[in-house]
Coordinates of C-alpha atoms in Angstrom, one line a residue:
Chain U
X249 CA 25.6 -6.9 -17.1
X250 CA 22.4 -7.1 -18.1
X251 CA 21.2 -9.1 -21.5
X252 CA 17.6 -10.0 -23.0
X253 CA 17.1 -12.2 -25.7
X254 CA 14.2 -12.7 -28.0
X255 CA 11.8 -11.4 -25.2
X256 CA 8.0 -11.5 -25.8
X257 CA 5.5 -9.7 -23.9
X258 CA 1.9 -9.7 -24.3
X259 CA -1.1 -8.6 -21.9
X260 CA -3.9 -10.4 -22.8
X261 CA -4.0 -10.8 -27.0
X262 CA -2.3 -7.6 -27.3
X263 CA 1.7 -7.6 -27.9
X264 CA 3.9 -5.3 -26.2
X265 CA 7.3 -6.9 -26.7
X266 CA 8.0 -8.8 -29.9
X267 CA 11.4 -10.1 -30.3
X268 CA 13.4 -7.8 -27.9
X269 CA 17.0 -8.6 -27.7
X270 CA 19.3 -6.3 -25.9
X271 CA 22.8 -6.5 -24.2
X272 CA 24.0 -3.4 -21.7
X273 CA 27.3 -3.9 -20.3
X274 CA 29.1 -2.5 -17.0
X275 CA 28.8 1.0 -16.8
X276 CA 26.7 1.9 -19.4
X277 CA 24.1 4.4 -19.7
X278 CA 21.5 3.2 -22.8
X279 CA 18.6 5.5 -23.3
X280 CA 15.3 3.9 -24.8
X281 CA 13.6 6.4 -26.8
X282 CA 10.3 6.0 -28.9
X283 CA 6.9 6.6 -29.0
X284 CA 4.0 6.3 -26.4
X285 CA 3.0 2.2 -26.9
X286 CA 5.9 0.9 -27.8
X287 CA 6.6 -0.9 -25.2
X288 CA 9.3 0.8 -23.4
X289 CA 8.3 0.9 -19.7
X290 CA 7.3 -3.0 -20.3
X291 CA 10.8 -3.4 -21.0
X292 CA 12.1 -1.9 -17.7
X293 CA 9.4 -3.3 -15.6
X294 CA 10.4 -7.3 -17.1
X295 CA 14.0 -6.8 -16.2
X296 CA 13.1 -6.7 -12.1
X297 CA 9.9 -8.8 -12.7
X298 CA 7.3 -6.5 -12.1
X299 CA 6.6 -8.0 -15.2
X300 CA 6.5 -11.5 -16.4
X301 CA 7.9 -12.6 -19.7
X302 CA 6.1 -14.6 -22.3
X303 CA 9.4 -16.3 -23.7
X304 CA 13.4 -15.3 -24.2
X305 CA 15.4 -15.1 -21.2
X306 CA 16.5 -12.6 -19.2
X307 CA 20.2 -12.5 -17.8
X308 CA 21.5 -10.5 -15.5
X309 CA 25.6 -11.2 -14.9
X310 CA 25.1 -13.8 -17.1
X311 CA 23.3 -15.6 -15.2
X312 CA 19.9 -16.4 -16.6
X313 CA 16.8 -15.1 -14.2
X314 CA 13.1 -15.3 -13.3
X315 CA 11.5 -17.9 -15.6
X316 CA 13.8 -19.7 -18.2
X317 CA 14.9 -23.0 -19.6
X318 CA 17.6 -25.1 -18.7
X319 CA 18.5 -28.2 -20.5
X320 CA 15.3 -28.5 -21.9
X321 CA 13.3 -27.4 -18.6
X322 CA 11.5 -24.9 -17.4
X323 CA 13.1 -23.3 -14.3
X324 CA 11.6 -20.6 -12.2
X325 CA 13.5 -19.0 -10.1
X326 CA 11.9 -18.9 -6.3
X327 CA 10.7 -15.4 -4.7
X328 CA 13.1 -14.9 -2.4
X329 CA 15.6 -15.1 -5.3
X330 CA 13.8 -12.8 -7.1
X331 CA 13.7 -10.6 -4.4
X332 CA 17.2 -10.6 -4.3
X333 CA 17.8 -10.4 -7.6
X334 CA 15.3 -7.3 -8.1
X335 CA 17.2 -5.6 -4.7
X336 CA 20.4 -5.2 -6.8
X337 CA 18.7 -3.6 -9.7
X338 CA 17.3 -0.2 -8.4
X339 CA 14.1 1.4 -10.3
X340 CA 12.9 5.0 -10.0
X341 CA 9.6 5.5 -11.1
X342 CA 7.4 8.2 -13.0
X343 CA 5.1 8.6 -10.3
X344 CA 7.9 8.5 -7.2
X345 CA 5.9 5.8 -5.4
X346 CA 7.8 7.5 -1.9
X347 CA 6.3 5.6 1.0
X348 CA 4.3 8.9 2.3
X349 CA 4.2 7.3 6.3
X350 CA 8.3 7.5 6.0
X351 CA 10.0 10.4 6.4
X352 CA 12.8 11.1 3.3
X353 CA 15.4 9.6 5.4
X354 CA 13.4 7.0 6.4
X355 CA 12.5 6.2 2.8
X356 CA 15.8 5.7 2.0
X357 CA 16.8 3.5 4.9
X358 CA 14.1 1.2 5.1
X359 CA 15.0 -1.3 2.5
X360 CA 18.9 -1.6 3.4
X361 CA 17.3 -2.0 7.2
X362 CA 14.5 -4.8 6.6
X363 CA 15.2 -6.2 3.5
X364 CA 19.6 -6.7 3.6
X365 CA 19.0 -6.4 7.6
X366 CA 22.3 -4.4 7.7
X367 CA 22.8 -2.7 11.2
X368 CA 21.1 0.5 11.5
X369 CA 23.8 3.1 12.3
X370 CA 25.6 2.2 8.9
X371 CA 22.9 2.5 7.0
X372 CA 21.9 5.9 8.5
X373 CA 24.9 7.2 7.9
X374 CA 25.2 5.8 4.5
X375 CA 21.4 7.5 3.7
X376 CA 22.6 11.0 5.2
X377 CA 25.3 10.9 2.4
X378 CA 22.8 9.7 -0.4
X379 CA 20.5 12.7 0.9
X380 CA 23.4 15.2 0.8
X381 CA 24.4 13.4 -2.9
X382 CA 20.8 14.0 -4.1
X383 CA 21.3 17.5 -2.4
X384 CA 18.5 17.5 0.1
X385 CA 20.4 16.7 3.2
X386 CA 18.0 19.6 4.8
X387 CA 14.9 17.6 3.7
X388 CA 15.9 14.3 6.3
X389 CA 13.0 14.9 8.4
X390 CA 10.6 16.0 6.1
X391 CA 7.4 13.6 4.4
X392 CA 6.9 13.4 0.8
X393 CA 3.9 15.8 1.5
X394 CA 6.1 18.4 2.0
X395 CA 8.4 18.1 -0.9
X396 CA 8.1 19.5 -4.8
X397 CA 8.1 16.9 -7.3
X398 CA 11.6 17.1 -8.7
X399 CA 12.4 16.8 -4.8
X400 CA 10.5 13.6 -4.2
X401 CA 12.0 11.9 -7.0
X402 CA 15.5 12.7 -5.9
X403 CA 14.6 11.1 -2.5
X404 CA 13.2 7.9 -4.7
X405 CA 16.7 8.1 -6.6
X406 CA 18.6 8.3 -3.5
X407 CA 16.0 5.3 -1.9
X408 CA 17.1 3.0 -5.0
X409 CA 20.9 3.9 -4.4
X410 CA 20.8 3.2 -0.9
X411 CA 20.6 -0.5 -1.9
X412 CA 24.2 -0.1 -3.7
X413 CA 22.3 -1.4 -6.8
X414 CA 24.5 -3.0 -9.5
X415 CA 22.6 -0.9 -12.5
X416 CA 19.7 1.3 -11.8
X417 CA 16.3 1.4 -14.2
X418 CA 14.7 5.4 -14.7
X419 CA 11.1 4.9 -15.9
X420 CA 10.3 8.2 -17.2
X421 CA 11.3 10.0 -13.8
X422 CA 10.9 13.3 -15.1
X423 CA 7.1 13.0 -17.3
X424 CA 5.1 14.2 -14.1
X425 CA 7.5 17.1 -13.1
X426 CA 6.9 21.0 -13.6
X427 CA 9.3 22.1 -16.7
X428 CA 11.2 24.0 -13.7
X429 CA 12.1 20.4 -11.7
X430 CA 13.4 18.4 -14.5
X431 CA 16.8 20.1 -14.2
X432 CA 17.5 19.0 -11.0
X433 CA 16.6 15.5 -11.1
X434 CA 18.7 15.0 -14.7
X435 CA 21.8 16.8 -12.6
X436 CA 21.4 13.5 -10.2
X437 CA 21.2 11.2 -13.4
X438 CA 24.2 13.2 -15.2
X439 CA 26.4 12.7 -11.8
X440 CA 25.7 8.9 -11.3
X441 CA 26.2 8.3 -14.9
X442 CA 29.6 10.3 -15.1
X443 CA 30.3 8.0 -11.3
X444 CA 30.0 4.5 -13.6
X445 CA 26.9 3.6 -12.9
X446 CA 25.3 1.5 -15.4
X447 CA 21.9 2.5 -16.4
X448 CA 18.8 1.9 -18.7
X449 CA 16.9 5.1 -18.8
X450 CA 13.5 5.5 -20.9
X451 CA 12.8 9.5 -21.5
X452 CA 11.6 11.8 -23.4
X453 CA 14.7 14.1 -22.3
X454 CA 16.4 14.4 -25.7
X455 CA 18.9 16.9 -24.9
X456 CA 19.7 14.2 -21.4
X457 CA 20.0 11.1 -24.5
X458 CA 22.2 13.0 -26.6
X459 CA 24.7 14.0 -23.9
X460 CA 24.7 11.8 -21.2
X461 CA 23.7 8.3 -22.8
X462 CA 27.0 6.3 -24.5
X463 CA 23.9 4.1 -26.8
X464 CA 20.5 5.2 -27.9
X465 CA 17.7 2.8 -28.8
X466 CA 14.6 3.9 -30.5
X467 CA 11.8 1.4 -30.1
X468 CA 8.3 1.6 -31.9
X469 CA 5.6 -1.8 -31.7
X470 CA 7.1 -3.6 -29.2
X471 CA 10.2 -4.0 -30.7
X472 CA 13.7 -2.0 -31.5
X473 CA 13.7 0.0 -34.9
X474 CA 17.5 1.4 -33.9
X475 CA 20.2 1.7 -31.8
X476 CA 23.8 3.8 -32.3
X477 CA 25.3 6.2 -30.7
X478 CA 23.7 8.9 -30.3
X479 CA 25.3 11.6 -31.9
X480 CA 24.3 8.7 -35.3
X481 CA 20.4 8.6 -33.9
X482 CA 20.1 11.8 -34.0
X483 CA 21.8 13.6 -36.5
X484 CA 21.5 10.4 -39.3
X485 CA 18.8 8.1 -38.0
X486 CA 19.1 5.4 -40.5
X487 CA 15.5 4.1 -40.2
X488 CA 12.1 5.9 -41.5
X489 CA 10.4 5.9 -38.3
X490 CA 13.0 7.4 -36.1
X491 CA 13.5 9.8 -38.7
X492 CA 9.5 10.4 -38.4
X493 CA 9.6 10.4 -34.2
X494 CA 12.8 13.0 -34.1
X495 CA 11.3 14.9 -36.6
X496 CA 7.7 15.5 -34.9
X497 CA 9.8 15.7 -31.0
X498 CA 11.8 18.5 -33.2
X499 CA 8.2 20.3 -33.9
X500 CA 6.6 20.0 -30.6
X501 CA 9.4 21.5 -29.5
X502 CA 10.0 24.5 -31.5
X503 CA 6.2 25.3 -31.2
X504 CA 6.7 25.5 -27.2
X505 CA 9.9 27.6 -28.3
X506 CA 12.0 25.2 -25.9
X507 CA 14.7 25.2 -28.9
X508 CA 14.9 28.3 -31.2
X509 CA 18.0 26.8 -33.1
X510 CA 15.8 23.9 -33.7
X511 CA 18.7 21.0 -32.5
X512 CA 17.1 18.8 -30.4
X513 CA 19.5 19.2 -27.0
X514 CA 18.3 22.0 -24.7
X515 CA 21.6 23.3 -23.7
X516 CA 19.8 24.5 -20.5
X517 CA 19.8 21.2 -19.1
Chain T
X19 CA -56.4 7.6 35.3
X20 CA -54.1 5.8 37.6
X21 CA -52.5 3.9 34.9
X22 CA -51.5 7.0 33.2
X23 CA -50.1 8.1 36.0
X24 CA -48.0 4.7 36.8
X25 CA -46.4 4.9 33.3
X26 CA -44.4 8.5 33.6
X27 CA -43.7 7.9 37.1
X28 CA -39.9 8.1 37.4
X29 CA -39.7 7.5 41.1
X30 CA -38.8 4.1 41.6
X31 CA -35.6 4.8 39.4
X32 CA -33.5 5.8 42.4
X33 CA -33.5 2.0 43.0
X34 CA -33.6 0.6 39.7
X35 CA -30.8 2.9 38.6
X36 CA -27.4 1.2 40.0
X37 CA -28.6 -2.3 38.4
X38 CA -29.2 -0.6 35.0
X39 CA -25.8 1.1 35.6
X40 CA -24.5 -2.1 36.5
X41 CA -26.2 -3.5 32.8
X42 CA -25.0 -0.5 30.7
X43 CA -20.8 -1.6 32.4
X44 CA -21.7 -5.0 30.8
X45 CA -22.7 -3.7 27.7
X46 CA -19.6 -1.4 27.6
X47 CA -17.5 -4.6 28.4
X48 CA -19.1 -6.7 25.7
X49 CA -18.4 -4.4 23.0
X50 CA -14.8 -3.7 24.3
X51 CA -13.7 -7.8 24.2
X52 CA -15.9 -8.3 21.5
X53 CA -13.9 -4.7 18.9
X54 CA -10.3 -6.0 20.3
X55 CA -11.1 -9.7 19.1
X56 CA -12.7 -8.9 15.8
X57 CA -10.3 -6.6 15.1
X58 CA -7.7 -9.2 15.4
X59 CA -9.5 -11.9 14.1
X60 CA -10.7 -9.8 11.2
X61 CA -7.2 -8.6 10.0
X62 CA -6.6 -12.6 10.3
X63 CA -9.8 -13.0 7.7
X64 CA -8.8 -10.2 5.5
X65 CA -4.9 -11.5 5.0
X66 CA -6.0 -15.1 4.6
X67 CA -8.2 -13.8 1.6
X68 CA -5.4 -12.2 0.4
X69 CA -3.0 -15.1 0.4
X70 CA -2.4 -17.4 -2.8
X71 CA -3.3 -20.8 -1.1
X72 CA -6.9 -21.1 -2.5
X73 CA -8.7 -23.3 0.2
X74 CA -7.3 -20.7 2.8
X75 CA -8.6 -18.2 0.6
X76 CA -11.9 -20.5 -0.4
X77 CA -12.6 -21.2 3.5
X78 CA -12.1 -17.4 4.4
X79 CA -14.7 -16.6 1.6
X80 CA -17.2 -19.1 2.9
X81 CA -17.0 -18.0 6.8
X82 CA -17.9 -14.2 5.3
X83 CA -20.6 -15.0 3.1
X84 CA -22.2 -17.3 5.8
X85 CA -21.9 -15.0 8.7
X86 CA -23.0 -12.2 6.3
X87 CA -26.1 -14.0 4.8
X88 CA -27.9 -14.9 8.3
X89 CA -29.0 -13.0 10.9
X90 CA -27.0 -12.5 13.9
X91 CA -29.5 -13.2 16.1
X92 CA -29.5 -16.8 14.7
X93 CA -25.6 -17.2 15.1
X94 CA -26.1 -16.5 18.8
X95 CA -28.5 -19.0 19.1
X96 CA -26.5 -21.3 17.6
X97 CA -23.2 -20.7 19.5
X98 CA -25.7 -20.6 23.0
X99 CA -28.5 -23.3 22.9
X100 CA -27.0 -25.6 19.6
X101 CA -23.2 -25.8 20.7
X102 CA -23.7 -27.4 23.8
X103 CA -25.5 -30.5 22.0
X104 CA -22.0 -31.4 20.7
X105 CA -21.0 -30.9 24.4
X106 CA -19.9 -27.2 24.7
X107 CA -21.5 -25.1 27.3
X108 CA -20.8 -21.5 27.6
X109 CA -21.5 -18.8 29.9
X110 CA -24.1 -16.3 28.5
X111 CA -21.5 -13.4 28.5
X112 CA -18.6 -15.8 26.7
X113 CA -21.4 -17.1 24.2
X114 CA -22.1 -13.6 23.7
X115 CA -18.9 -12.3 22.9
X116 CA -17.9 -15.3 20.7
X117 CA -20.9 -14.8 18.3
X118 CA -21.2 -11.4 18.2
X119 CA -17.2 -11.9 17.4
X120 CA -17.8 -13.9 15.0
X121 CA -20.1 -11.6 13.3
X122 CA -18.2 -8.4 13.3
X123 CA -14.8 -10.1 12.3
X124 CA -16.7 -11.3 8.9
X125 CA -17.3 -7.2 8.3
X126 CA -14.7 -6.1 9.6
X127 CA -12.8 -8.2 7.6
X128 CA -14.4 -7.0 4.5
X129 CA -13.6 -3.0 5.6
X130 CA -9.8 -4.2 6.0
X131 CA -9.7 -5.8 2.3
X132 CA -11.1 -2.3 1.2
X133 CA -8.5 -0.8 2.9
X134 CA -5.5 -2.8 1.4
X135 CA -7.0 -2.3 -2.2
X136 CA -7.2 1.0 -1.7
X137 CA -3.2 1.6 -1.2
X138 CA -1.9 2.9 -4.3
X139 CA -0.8 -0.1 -6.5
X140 CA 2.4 2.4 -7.1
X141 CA 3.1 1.7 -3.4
X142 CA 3.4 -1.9 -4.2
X143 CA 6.1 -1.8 -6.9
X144 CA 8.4 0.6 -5.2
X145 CA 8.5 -2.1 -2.2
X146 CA 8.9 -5.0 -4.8
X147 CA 11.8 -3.1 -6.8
X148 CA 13.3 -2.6 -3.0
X149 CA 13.5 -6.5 -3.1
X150 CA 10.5 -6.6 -0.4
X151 CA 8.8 -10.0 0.2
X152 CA 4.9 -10.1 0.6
X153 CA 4.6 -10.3 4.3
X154 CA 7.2 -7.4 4.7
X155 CA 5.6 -5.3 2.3
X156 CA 2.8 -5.9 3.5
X157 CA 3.8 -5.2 7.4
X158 CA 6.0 -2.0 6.4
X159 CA 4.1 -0.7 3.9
X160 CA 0.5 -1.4 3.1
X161 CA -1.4 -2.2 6.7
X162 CA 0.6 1.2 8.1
X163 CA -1.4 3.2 5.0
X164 CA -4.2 1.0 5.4
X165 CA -5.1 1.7 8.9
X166 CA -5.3 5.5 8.2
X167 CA -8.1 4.6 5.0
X168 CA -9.5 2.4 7.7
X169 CA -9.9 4.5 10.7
X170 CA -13.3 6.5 10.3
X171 CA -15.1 3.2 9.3
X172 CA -14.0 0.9 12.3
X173 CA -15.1 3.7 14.5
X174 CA -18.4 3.6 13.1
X175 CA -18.8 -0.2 13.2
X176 CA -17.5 -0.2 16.9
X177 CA -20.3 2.4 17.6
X178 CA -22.7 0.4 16.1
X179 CA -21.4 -2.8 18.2
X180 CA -22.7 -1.1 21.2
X181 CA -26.1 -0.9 20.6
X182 CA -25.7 -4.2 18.8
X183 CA -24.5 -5.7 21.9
X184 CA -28.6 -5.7 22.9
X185 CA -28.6 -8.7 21.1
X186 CA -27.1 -10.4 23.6
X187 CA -30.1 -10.0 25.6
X188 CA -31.8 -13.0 24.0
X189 CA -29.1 -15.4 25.4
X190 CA -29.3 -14.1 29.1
X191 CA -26.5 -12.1 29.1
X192 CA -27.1 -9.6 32.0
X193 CA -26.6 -6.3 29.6
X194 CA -28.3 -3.2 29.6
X195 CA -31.5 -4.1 27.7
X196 CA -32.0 -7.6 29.8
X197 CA -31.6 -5.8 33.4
X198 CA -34.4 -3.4 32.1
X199 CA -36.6 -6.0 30.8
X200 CA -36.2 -7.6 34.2
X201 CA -37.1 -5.0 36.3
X202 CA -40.0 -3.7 34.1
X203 CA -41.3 -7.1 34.7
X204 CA -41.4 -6.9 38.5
X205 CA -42.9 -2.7 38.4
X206 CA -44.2 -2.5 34.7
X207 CA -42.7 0.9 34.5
X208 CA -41.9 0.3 30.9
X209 CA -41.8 3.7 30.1
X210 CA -39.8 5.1 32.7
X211 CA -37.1 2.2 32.3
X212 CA -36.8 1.8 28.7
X213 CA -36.5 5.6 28.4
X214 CA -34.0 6.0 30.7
X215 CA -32.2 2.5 29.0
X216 CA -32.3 5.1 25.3
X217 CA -30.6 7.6 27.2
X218 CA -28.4 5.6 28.7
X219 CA -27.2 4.0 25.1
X220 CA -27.5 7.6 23.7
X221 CA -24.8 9.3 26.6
X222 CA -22.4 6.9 25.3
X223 CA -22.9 6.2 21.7
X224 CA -23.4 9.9 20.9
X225 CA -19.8 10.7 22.2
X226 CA -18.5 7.9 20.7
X227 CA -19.5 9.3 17.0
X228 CA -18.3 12.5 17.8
X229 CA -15.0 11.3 18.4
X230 CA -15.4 9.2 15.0
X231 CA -16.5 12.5 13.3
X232 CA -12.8 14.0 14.8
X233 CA -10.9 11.0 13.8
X234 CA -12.5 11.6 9.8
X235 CA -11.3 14.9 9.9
X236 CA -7.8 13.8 11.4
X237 CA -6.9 11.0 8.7
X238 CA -7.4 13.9 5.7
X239 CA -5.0 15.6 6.5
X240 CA -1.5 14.6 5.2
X241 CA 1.0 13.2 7.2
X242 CA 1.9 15.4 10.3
X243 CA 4.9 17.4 10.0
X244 CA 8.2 16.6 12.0
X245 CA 11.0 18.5 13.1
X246 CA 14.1 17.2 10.9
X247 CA 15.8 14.8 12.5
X248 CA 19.4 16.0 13.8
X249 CA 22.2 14.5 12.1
X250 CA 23.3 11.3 14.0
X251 CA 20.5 11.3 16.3
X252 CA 18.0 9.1 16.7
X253 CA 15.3 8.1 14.1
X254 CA 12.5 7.5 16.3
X255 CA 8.7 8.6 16.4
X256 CA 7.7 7.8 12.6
X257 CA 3.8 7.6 13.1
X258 CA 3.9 3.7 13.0
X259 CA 7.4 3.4 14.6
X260 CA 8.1 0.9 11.7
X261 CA 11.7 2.0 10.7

């Protein structure tokens, strides 16, 4: 579904992706795990182009996209096929990013509307179901103002679906929540995931990687250290430094006594 | 002594009044054509320094810096007694609303490009990972939360177009200043007429900023509250009626 190889990343002299090879197929949910710097949200961000990429190639259904090489040329791919190709990969974002002049429902609608120009009524209907999905179908009218945190991002989550996306990117959707908030947006995630959808998720939700994600990839310098399943990451992480990232995610977490058993999934969630 | 008396004498006004009336309607009418075209022609500036076709970005850039770094005066001398050398004429009140248009676009221009950088750049990658393109994005998303950044300063410049619009004095354009420099010229009752010109400009400005001053305190607060939309019904009334 979606494959990188050899992808390199740098802004300005400093690397951020060195070497990054990855395959997800259909209906798989890989979480990328690691620490701060390593060049996780880079990753996201290059497979819709927010980001450019220095060199590899990027596929997506096998076909290869944005900037790549084709019998020894350099192709780019126009914008209004990256705009296409980036509207059938739905992204949720740390910060929400909801348009705050739209309404909810109108956040949701207004790509399918403008961008696929489907006819209106569908689409509403379609976005009333999304809302309900999300649970806020009593939130239709209301602006982003008026809604929590963990409510907003559900309404970005159910924006991004409205698209029907083929797999769906989560950029740390949870970092800027309240502790109380994060449950409900990883109840959407767990849903969709158990519903097919394929996803790439970066988090630092360990108990949400250990039981929802089918692979688990820790990177660390721009490139990946590991990758199993992840009962194998996190019970017998094979290299040094994911042993050394579980171990001080482990600490932080017994010292906020979110874990008194000291395993790393919070059961609560 | 009788000269002192001549200067506060405020008796002739009664017939002196309806022409400056009629000058102060002008000067509302100048500053009406000229805000409406520079705010078009402004937006027009600010996109097409926006865009990524350098020489419509470079020419954009040289209009603003020229306009900016000569006096305004000048530009309406230009557009009034140089133009019709290369066999363009105007009419005093056209000349006047074409430079002074030409001279607010170039900062209003500037206040619009603060505006769209000032949308949060967040705002710009949730419409590209919707599959936007730039002009829809920038139609459906950006100018709708730029015009609410905007607001308070275009209301201050279009105030300060009115008394700006004296200008147009020096190219014969029958305004409020000109009328009152033509009828202090026939009674010399400078005082009487220019004070009553400073009230005149002062009744309409002053108004004017307070409305500014409401329309500041407006745009802070978030985005009004609607009732939620009934299921099935329609979607209409979103503040810029974009959806």
């Amino acid at each position: 579904m979606i494959r990188l190889e050899h992808v390199h990343k740098s802004f300005g002299r400093l690397p951020v992706l060195r070497g990054v090879s990855l395959e997800v197929r259909k209906g798989e949910v890989v979480c990328i795990i690691g620490p701060s710097g390593a060049g996780k949200s880079t990753l996201l961000r290059c497979i819709n182009h927010l980001e450019g990429i220095d060199s590899g190639t990027i596929y997506i259904e096998d076909v290869p996209v944005y900037r790549f090489t084709r019998e020894g040329k350099s192709v780019i791919d126009s914008d209004h096929r990256i705009e296409a190709l980036r509207s059938q990969v739905g992204m949720v974002f740390q910060s929400f990013n909801l348009f705050p002049h739209f309404t909810a429902l109108e956040n949701v609608m207004v790509a399918p509307i403008h961008v696929r120009r489907e006819p209106k009524e569908e689409v509403r209907r379609r976005a009333l179901a999304l809302m309900a999905k999300v649970g806020l179908a009593e939130k239709v009218g209301a602006y982003p103002h008026e809604l929590s945190g963990g409510q907003q991002q559900r309404v970005a989550i159910a924006r991004a679906l409205a698209m029907q996306p083929k797999a769906m990117l989560f950029d740390e959707v949870t970092s800027a929540l309240d502790p109380e908030l994060i449950g409900e947006v990883l109840r959407v995630m767990r849903q969709l995931a158990a519903e097919g959808m394929t996803m790439i998720v970066v988090t630092h939700e360990m108990g949400f990687a250990q039981d929802v994600c089918d692979r688990v990839i820790f990177m660390a310098d721009g490139m990946i250290v590991e990758e199993g399943a992840p009962h194998q990451i996190f019970s017998a992480p094979r290299n040094e430094r994911t042993r050394q990232f579980l171990q001080s995610i482990l600490e932080r977490n017994a010292e906020m006594g979110d874990n008194p058993d000291g395993s790393l999934a919070s059961p609560a969630r | 002594m009788r000269g002192i008396f001549t200067l506060f004498n405020f008796e002739g006004a009664k017939e002196y009044l309806p022409d400056l009336l009629r000058g102060a309607l002008i000067s509302v009418e100048l500053t009406v054509s000229v805000m409406a075209l520079s705010l078009v022609l402004g937006l027009v500036v600010a996109l097409a320094r926006t865009t990524r076709i350098r020489a419509i970005r470079t020419v954009s850039t040289v209009y603003i810096e020229v306009i900016r770094g000569t006096p305004a005066l000048l530009q309406l001398f230009y557009i009034y007694f140089v133009l019709p050398a290369f066999g363009i004429k105007l009419e005093p009140f056209t000349a006047g609303v074409i430079g002074l248009t030409v001279n607010y676009a170039a900062y209003l221009s500037e206040v619009y490009r603060a505006g769209i950088q000032a949308v949060a750049k967040g705002q710009l990658e949730a419409a590209q990972a919707l599959g936007m393109s730039r002009t829809l994005m920038m139609r459906l998303i950006i100018l709708p939360q730029a015009i609410r950044i905007i607001v308070p300063p275009l209301g201050n410049y279009f105030i300060s177009l009115f008394k700006d619009t004296a200008l147009a004095s020096i190219i014969t354009v029958r305004e409020l200043v000109f009328t009152g420099q033509i009828i202090a010229a026939t009674n010399f009752q400078y005082f009487a007429i220019f004070t009553i010109i400073g009230a005149l400009y002062l009744a309409i400005s002053y108004p004017g900023s307070l409305g500014v001053q409401y329309l500041e305190r407006r745009m802070k607060i978030g985005y009004r509250p609607r009732r939620v939309a009934p299921v099935g019904g329609p979607t209409r009334g979103a503040p810029q009626g974009a959806v």
